[in-house]
Every structure is written in structure tokens, then in C-alpha cells.
mmCIF file of C-alpha atoms in Angstrom:
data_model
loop_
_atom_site.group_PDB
_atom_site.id
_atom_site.type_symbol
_atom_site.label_atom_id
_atom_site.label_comp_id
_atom_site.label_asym_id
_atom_site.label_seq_id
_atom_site.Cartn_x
_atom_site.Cartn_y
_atom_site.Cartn_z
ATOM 1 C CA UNK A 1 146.093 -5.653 -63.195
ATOM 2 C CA UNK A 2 144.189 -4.769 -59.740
ATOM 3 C CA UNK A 3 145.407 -6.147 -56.636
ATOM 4 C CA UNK A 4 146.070 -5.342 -52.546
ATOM 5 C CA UNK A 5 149.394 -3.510 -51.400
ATOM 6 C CA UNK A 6 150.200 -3.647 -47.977
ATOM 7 C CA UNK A 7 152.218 -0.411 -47.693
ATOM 8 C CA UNK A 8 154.626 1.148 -44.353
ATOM 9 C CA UNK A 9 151.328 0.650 -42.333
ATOM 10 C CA UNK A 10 151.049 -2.043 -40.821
ATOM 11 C CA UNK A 11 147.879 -4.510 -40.252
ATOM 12 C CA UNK A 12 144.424 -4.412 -42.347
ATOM 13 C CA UNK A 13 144.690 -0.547 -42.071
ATOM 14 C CA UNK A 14 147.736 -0.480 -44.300
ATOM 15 C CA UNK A 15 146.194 -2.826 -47.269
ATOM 16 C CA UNK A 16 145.990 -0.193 -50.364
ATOM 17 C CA UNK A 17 143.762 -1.234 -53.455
ATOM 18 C CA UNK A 18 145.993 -0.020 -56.710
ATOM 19 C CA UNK A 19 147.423 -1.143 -60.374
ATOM 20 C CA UNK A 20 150.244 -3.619 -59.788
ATOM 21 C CA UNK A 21 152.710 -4.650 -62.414
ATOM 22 C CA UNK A 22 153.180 -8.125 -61.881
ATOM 23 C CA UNK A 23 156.588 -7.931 -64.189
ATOM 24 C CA UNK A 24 158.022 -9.712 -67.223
ATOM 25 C CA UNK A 25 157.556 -13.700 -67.265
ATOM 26 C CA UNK A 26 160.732 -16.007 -66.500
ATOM 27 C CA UNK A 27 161.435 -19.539 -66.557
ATOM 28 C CA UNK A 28 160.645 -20.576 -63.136
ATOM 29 C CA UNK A 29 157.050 -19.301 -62.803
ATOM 30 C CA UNK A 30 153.693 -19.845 -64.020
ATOM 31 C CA UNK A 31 151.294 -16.351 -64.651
ATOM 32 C CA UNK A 32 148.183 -17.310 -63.256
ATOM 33 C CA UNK A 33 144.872 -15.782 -63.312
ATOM 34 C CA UNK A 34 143.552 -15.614 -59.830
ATOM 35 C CA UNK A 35 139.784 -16.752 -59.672
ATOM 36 C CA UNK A 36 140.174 -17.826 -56.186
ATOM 37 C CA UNK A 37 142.311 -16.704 -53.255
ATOM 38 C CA UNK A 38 142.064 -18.225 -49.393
ATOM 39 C CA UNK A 39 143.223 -16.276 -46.400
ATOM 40 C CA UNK A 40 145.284 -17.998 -43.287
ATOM 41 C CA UNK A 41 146.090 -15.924 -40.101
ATOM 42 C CA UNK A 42 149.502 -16.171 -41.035
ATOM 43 C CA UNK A 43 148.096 -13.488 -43.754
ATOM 44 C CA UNK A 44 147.115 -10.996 -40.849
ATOM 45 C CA UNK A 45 150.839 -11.844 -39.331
ATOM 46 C CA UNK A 46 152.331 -11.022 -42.040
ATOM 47 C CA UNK A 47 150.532 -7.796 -42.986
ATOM 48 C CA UNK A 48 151.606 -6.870 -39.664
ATOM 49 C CA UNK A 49 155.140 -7.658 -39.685
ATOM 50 C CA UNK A 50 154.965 -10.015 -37.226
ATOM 51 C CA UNK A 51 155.503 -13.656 -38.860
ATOM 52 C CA UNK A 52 158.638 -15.403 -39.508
ATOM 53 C CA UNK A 53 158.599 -14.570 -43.404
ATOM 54 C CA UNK A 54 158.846 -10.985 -43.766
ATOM 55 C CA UNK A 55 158.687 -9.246 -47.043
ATOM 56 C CA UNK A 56 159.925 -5.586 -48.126
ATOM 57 C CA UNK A 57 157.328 -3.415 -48.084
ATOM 58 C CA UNK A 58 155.378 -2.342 -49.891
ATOM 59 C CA UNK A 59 153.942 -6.159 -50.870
ATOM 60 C CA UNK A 60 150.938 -7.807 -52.177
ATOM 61 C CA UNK A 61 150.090 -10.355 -49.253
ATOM 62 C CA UNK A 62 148.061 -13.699 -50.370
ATOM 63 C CA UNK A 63 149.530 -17.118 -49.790
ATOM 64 C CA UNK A 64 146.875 -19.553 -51.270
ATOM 65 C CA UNK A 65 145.069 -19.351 -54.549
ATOM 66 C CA UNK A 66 143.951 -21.324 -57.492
ATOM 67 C CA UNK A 67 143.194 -19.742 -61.164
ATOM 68 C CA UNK A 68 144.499 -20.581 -64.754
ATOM 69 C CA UNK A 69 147.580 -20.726 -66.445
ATOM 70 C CA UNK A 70 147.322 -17.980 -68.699
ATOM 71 C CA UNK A 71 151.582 -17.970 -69.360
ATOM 72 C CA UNK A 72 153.925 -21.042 -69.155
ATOM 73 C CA UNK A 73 158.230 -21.328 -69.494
ATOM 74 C CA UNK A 74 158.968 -23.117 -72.638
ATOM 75 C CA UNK A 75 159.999 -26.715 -71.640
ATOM 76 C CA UNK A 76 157.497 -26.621 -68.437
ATOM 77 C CA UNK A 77 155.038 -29.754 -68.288
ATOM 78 C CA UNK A 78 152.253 -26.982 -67.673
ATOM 79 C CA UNK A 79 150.303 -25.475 -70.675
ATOM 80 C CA UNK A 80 147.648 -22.466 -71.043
ATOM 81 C CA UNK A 81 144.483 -23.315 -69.402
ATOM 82 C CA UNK A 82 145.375 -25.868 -66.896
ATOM 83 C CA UNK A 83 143.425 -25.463 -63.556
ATOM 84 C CA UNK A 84 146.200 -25.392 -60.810
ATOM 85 C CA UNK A 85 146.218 -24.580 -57.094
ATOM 86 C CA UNK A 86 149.598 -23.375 -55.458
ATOM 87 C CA UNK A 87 150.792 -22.076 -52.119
ATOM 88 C CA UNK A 88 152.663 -18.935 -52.787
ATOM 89 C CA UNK A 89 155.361 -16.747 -50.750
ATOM 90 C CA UNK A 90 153.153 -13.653 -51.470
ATOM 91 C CA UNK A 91 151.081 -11.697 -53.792
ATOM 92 C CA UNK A 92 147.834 -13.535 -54.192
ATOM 93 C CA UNK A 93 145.421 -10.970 -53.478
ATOM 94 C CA UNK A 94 145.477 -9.536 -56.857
ATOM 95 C CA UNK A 95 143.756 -10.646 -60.393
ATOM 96 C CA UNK A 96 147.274 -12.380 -61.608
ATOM 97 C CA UNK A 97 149.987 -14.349 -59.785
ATOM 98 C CA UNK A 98 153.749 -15.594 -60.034
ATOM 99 C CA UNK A 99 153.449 -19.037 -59.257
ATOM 100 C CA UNK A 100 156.163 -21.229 -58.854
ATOM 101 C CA UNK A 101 156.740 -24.158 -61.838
ATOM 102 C CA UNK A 102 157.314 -27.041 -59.245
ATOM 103 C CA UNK A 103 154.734 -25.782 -56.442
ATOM 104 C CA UNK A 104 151.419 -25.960 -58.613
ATOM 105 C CA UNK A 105 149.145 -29.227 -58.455
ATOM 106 C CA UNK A 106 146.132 -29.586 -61.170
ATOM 107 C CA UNK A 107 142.911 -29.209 -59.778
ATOM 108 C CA UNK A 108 140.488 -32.255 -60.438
ATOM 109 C CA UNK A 109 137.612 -31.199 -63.010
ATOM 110 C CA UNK A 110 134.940 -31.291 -60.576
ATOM 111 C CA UNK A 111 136.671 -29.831 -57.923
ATOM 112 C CA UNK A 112 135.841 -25.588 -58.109
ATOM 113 C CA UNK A 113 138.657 -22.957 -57.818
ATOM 114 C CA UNK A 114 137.093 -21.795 -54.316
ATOM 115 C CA UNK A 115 137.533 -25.677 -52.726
ATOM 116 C CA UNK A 116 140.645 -25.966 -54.564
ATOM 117 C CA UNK A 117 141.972 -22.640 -52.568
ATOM 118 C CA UNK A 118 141.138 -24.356 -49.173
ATOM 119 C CA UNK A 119 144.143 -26.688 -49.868
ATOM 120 C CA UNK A 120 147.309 -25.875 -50.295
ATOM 121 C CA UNK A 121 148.336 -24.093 -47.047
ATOM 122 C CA UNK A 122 145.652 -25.800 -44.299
ATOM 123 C CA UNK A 123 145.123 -29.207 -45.652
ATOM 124 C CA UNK A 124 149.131 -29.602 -46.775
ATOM 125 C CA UNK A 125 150.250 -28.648 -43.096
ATOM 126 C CA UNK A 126 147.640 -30.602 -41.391
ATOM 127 C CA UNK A 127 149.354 -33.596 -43.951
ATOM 128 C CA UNK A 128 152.692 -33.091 -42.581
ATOM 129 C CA UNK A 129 151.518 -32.705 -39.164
ATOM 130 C CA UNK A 130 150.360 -36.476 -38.870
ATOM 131 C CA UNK A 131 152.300 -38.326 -41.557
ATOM 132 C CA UNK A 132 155.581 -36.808 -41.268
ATOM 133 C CA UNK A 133 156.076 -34.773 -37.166
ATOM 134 C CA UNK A 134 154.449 -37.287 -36.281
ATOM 135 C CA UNK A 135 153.022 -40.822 -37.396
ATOM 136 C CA UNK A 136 149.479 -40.558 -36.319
ATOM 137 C CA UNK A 137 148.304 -44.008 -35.201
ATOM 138 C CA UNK A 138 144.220 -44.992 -35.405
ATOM 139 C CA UNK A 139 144.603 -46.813 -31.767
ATOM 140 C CA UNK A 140 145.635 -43.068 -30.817
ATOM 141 C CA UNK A 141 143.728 -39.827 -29.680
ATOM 142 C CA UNK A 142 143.912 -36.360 -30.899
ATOM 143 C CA UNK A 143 142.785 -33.396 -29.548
ATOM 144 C CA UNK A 144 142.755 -30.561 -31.795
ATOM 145 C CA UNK A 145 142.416 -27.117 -30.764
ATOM 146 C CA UNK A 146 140.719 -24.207 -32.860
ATOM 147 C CA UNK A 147 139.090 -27.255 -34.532
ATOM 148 C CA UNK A 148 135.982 -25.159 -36.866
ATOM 149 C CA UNK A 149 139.145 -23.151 -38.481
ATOM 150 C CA UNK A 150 141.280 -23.723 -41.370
ATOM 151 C CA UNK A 151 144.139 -25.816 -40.298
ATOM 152 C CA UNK A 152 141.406 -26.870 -37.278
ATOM 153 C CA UNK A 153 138.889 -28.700 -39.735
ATOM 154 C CA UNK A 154 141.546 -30.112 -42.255
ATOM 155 C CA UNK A 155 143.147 -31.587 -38.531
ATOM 156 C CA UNK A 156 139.898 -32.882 -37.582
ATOM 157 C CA UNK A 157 139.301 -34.517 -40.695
ATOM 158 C CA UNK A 158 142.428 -35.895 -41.910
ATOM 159 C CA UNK A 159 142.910 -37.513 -37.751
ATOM 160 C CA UNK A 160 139.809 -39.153 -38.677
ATOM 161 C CA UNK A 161 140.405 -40.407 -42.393
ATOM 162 C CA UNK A 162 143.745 -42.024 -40.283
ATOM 163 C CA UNK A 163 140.766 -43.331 -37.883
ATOM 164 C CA UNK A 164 142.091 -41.838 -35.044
ATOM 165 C CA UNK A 165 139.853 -40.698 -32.225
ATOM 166 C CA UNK A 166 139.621 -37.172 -32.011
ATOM 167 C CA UNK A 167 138.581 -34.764 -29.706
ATOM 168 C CA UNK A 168 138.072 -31.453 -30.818
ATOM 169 C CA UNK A 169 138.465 -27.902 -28.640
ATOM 170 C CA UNK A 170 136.768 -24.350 -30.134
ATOM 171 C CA UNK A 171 135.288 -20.924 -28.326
ATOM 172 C CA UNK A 172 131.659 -21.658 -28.669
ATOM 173 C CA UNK A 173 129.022 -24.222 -29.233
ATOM 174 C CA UNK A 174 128.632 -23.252 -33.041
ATOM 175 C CA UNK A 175 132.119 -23.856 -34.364
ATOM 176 C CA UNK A 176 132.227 -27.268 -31.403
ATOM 177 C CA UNK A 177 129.013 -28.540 -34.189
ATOM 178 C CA UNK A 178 130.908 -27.543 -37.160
ATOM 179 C CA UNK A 179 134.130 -29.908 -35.846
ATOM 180 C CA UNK A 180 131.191 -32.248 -35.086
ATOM 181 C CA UNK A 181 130.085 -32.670 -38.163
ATOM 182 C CA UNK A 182 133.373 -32.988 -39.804
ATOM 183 C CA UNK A 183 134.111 -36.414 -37.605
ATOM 184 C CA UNK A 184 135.031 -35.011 -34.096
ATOM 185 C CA UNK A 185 134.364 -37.632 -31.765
ATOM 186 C CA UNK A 186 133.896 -35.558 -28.722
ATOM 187 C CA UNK A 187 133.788 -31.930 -28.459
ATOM 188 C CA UNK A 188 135.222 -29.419 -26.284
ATOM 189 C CA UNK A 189 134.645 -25.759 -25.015
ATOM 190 C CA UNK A 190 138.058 -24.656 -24.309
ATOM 191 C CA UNK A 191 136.605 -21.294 -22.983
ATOM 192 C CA UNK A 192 135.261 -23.199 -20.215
ATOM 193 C CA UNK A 193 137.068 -22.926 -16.990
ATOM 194 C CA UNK A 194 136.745 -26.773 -16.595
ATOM 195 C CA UNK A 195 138.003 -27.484 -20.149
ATOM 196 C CA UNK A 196 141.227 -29.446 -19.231
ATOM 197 C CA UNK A 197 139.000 -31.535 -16.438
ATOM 198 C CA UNK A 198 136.556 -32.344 -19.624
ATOM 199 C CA UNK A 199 139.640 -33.634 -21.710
ATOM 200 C CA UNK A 200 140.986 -35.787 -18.496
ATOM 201 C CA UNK A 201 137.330 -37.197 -18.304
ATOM 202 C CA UNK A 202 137.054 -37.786 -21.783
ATOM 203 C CA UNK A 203 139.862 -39.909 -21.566
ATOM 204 C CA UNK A 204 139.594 -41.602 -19.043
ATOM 205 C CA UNK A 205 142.412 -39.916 -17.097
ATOM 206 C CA UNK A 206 145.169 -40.948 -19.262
ATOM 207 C CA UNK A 207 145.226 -37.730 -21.383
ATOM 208 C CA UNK A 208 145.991 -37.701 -25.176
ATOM 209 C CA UNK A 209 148.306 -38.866 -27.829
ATOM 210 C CA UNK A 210 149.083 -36.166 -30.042
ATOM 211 C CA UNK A 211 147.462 -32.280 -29.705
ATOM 212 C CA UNK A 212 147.528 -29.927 -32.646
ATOM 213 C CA UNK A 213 147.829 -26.482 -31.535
ATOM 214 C CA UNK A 214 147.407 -23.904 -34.155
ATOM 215 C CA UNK A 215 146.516 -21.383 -31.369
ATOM 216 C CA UNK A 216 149.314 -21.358 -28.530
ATOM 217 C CA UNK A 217 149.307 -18.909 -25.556
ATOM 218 C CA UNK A 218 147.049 -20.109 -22.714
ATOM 219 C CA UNK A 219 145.363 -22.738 -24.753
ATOM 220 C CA UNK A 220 148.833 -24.235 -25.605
ATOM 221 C CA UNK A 221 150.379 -24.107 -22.162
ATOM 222 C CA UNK A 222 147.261 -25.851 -20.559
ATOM 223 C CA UNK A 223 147.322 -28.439 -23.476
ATOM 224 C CA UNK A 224 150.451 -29.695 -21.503
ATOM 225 C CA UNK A 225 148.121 -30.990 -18.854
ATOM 226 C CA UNK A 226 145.781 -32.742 -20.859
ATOM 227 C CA UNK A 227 149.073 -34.767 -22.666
ATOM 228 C CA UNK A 228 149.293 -38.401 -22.113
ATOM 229 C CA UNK A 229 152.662 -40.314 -21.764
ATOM 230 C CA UNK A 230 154.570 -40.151 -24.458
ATOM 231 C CA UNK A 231 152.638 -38.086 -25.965
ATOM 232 C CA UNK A 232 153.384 -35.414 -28.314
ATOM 233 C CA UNK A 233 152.345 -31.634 -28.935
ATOM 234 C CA UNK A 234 152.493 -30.504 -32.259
ATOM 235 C CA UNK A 235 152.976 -26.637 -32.844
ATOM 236 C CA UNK A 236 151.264 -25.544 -36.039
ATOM 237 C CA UNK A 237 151.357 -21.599 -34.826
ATOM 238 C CA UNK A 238 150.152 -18.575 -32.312
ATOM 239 C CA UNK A 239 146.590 -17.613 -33.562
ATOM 240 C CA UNK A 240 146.440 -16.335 -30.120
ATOM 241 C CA UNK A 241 149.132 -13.688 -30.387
ATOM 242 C CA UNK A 242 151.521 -14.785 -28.406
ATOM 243 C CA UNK A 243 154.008 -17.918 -28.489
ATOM 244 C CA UNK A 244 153.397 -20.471 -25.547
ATOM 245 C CA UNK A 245 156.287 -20.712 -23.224
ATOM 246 C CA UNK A 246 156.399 -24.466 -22.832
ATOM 247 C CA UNK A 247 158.146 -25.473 -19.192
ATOM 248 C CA UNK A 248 160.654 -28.403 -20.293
ATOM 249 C CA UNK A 249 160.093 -30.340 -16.843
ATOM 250 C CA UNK A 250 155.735 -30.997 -17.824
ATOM 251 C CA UNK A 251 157.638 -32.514 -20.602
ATOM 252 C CA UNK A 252 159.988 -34.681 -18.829
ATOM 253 C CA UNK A 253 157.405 -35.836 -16.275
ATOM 254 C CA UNK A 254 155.686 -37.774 -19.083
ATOM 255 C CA UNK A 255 158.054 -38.536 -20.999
ATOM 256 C CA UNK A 256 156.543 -36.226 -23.673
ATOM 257 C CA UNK A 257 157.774 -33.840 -26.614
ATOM 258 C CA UNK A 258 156.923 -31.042 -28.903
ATOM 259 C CA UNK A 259 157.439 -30.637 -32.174
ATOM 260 C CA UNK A 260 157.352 -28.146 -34.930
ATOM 261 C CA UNK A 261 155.254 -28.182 -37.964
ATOM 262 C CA UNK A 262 156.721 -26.122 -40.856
ATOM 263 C CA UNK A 263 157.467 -27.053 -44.212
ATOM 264 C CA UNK A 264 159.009 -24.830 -46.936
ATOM 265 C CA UNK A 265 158.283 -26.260 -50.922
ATOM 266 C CA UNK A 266 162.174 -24.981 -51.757
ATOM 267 C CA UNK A 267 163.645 -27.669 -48.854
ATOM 268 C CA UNK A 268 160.499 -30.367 -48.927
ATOM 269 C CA UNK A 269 159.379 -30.455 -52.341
ATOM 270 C CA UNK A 270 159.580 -34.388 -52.004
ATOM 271 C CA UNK A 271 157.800 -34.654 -48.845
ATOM 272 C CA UNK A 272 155.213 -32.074 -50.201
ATOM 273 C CA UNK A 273 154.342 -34.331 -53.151
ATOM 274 C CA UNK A 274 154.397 -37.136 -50.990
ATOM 275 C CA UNK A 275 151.799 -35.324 -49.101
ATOM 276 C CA UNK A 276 149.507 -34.205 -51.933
ATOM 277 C CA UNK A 277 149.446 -37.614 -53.613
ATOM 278 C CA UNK A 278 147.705 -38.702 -49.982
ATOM 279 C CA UNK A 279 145.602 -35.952 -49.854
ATOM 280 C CA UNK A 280 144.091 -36.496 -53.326
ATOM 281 C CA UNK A 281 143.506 -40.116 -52.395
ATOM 282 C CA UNK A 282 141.586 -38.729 -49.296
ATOM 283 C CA UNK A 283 139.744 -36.572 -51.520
ATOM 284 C CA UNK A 284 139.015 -39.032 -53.980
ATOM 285 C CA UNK A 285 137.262 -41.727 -51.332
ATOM 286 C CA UNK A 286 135.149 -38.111 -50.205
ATOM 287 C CA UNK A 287 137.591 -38.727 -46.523
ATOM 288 C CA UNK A 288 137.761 -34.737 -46.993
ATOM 289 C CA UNK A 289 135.204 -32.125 -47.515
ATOM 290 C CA UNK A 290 136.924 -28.204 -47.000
ATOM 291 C CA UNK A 291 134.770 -25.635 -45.846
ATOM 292 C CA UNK A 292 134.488 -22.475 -47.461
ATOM 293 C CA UNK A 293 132.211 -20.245 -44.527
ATOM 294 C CA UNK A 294 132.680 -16.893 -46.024
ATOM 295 C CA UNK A 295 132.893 -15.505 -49.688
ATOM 296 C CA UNK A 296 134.322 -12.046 -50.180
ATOM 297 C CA UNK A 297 134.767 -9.845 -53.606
ATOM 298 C CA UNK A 298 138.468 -9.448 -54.380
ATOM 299 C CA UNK A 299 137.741 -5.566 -53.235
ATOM 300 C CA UNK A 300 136.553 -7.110 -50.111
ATOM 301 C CA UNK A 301 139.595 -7.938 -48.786
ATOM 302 C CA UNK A 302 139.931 -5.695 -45.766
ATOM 303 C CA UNK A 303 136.624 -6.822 -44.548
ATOM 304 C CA UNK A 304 137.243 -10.164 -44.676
ATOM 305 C CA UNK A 305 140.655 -9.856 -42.826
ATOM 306 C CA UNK A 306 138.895 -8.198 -40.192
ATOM 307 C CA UNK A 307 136.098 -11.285 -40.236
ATOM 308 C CA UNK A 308 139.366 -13.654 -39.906
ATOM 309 C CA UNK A 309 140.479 -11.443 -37.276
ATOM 310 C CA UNK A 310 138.111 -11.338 -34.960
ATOM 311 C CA UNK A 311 137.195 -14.786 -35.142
ATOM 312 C CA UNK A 312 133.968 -14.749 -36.888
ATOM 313 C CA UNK A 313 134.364 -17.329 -39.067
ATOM 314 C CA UNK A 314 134.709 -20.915 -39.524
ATOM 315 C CA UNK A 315 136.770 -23.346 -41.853
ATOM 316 C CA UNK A 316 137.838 -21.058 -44.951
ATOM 317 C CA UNK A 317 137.465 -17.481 -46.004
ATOM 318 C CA UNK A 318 138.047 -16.801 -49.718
ATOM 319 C CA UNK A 319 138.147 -14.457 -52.017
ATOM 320 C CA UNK A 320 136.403 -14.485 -54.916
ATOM 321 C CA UNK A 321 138.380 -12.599 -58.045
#
């Protein structure tokens, strides 16, 4: 089969197209055949060695996909043919992928491979995020920074399927419309100088419940500012590049904490089904429409790391195989 190796160089610039030998089957993994593959910026992290899972090079990155079981273990509950969508540690940027027995989820029949991508990294985390960090109240207010992204517009959505006021923060007046029309209640320019002002004013001064702050750096450390009491940050990651350095005493002025969103399948398999069942309630009552923005050939994939990258996109960008 054809797929992406990301060799000793590292970034977008060390992504090699080749022949890759995906191995014998086992009994813990599905062989899938790609069709569709999403990118997330931990994607670009890891191709540059800089996220917190860190693979031996050389690697085939790709942490999102959805295809068809083409190979099954004897005694599995999956069979040849079923439609499934699965996060993955690595390796779905290629035509076939290892996927994990207990990880996969069947894809409804009129639900395509490319919206079925879109959901098991962004829409799973932004899941945990307000049912499980923290319980996400509809008398509350979000705020939700890079809101036209991935994890952004799943946040956006989801806060508002919980009925939750939202407020929603992006670089420019296109992605602010996209979070718009995904249910943002008010919308934000966070490259504004005045953007914490706008968030105090939207609020009437009291500041808001829960933030969800894929982005960090600047944008996470003048979050702290817009937090009301008791409120909560929730760190998803560092799209920015750098980690925000939060000062513990803007937290014990208002009584305020931050919190962590991760989740690993191997240590919260329950809480991830927990999670999915929800999700494909939301789905099912149309609470939750993904985005797909950009559409790139398989061979494309450099490109459309480099469209992630530089921020020229919006919801999803997947790849087509």
C-alpha cells in the first residue's frame, strides 16, 4: 500500500510519500481501508517532535480516519464491510490502517466517511471537555477560543446543544461568521487589542463560566481576565506554540481553576463510550453539523498540513484516499 512517512526530518518537510507494509494481522486490530483521513494540529506537533506522544521515527502520522473493514480477529463483533470511524495512535495517512478492536464506532448509513472523520478526535474531546472536566451547565457561559477550527466548532456546538450561552473568540471576521452560524451567541475578535474589554462587556462585567482554550500562549493567559468566579479554564492544547504560563494567584483571586482535557481510549474506554453514545444522540436530533472546509487528495498531504498550518482553514481538513 501507499502512504506518508515522516522520516529524521522533522515538520511537513520531512513527510516522504513511499510503499508501506502495514504488517501481518493480529487479534487486537481491525485492517481498515482508509477512504477518509482528518488532520488535527496535534498532527503538525507530532510530525515535529514536539507533542506529548512521540513515536520512533520513521512513522506514518494520521490520528483520525474512517474506511472499511476489509480484515477482522476471529471472535471480534466486527465483520468485513462495516463502515467504522476510529481515533488512532498513528499511521492514518496511508490507503490501509491498524485500528484498534475496542476503539472503532460504526458509522450511521447516511453519514459519509469524510463527516464521519471529523469525529473522533475534535468532537470526542470537545465531549469530555463539558460532560466529564467539567459539567457544563445551560444557566452558564462559554467562551471558546479558536472557535471556526476543529475542536473550536465541535466546542461551539456541543456548548450550545447543552444550551449554554456561548461566546465565541477567532482571528478574523470570516471564521467569527462561521462560529456564528454554528450557534455562537456573540462573537469575538481576539486579535483586537480591546478583545478582553469586549468579553467583560458582553457579560456584563462578571466574566465567564467555563473557557475552552485549544490555543494557549497570549490568548490563554489573557483568558484569565475574562474568567468569572468560580469559573473554570479548560486546557484542550497550544495551537499557538507555546504553553501558557498560568500565574496561580489570578486563580486564587476568583476562586477559579484549570483543568486538563486529555483522554487516552487504553485508560477511558468507559468514559469514551459514554461520550459517543451522547454524541450520536446529538447527531441524531441534527444538534451537530461538522465542517469539512478543505478536501485534499491522499498525495496532498503536505499541502494541506501547510493550509492547517498557517491557519487558512476552518472546521476540518480531510483527506480524501
Amino acid at each position: 500500500m501507499q502512504g506518508w512517512r515522516s522520516s529524521s526530518v522533522l515538520g511537513v518537510d520531512g513527510l516522504e510519500f513511499v510503499d508501506l507494509d502495514l504488517g501481518p494481522p493480529d487479534d487486537r486490530h481491525l485492517v481498515v481501508d482508509v477512504r477518509a483521513a482528518a488532520l488535527n494540529f496535534s498532527d503538525l506537533l507530532m510530525s515535529e517532535d514536539k507533542y506529548q506522544v512521540r513515536p520512533p521515527r520513521p512513522f506514518t502520522p494520521g490520528q483520525e480516519i474512517a474506511g472499511t473493514v476489509v480484515s477482522a480477529p476471529r471472535g471480534s463483533h466486527w465483520n468485513v464491510g462495516d463502515r467504522i470511524a476510529s481515533k488512532i495512535p498513528w499511521g492514518g495517512f496511508a490507503e490501509q490502517a491498524l485500528v484498534p478492536c475496542d476503539s472503532a464506532f460504526l458509522i450511521p448509513e447516511n453519514f459519509s466517511f469524510e463527516l464521519a472523520a471529523a469525529l473522533p478526535v475534535t468532537y470526542t474531546t470537545s465531549m469530555v471537555a463539558f460532560f466529564d472536566s467539567t459539567k457544563l451547565k445551560s444557566d452558564q457561559t462559554v467562551m471558546v477560543h479558536a472557535a471556526a477550527g476543529g475542536v473550536g466548532l465541535a466546542a461551539v456546538e456541543i456548548a450550545k446543544a447543552i444550551g449554554a450561552r456561548v461566546i465565541a473568540t477567532a482571528s478574523n471576521a470570516h471564521k467569527l461568521d462561521i462560529a456564528r452560524e454554528h450557534g455562537a451567541d456573540v462573537c469575538i475578535n481576539y486579535s483586537d487589542e480591546n478583545w478582553v474589554e469586549a468579553v467583560k462587556d458582553a457579560t456584563s462585567g462578571l466574566g465567564v463560566d467555563v473557557i475552552y482554550d485549544p490555543v494557549g500562549g497570549d490568548v490563554g493567559l489573557q483568558s484569565l481576565r475574562c474568567l468569572a468566579r468560580n469559573g473554570v479554564i479548560l486546557i484542550v492544547g497550544f495551537a499557538s506554540g507555546t504553553i501558557t504560563e498560568i500565574p496561580a494567584n489570578r486563580l486564587m483571586l476568583k476562586r477559579a481553576s484549570a483543568k486538563g482535557v486529555y483522554w487516552h481510549h487504553d485508560h477511558d474506554a468507559d468514559l469514551i463510550k459514554k461520550m459517543m453514545d451522547k454524541m450520536f444522540v446529538m447527531l441524531e436530533k441534527d444538534l451537530l453539523k461538522p465542517l469539512v472546509d478543505r478536501r485534499f487528495d491522499l498525495a496532498q498531504l503536505p499541502d494541506a498540513m501547510r493550509a492547517l498550518q498557517n491557519r487558512d482553514t476552518t472546521g476540518k481538513v480531510v483527506l480524501a484516499v
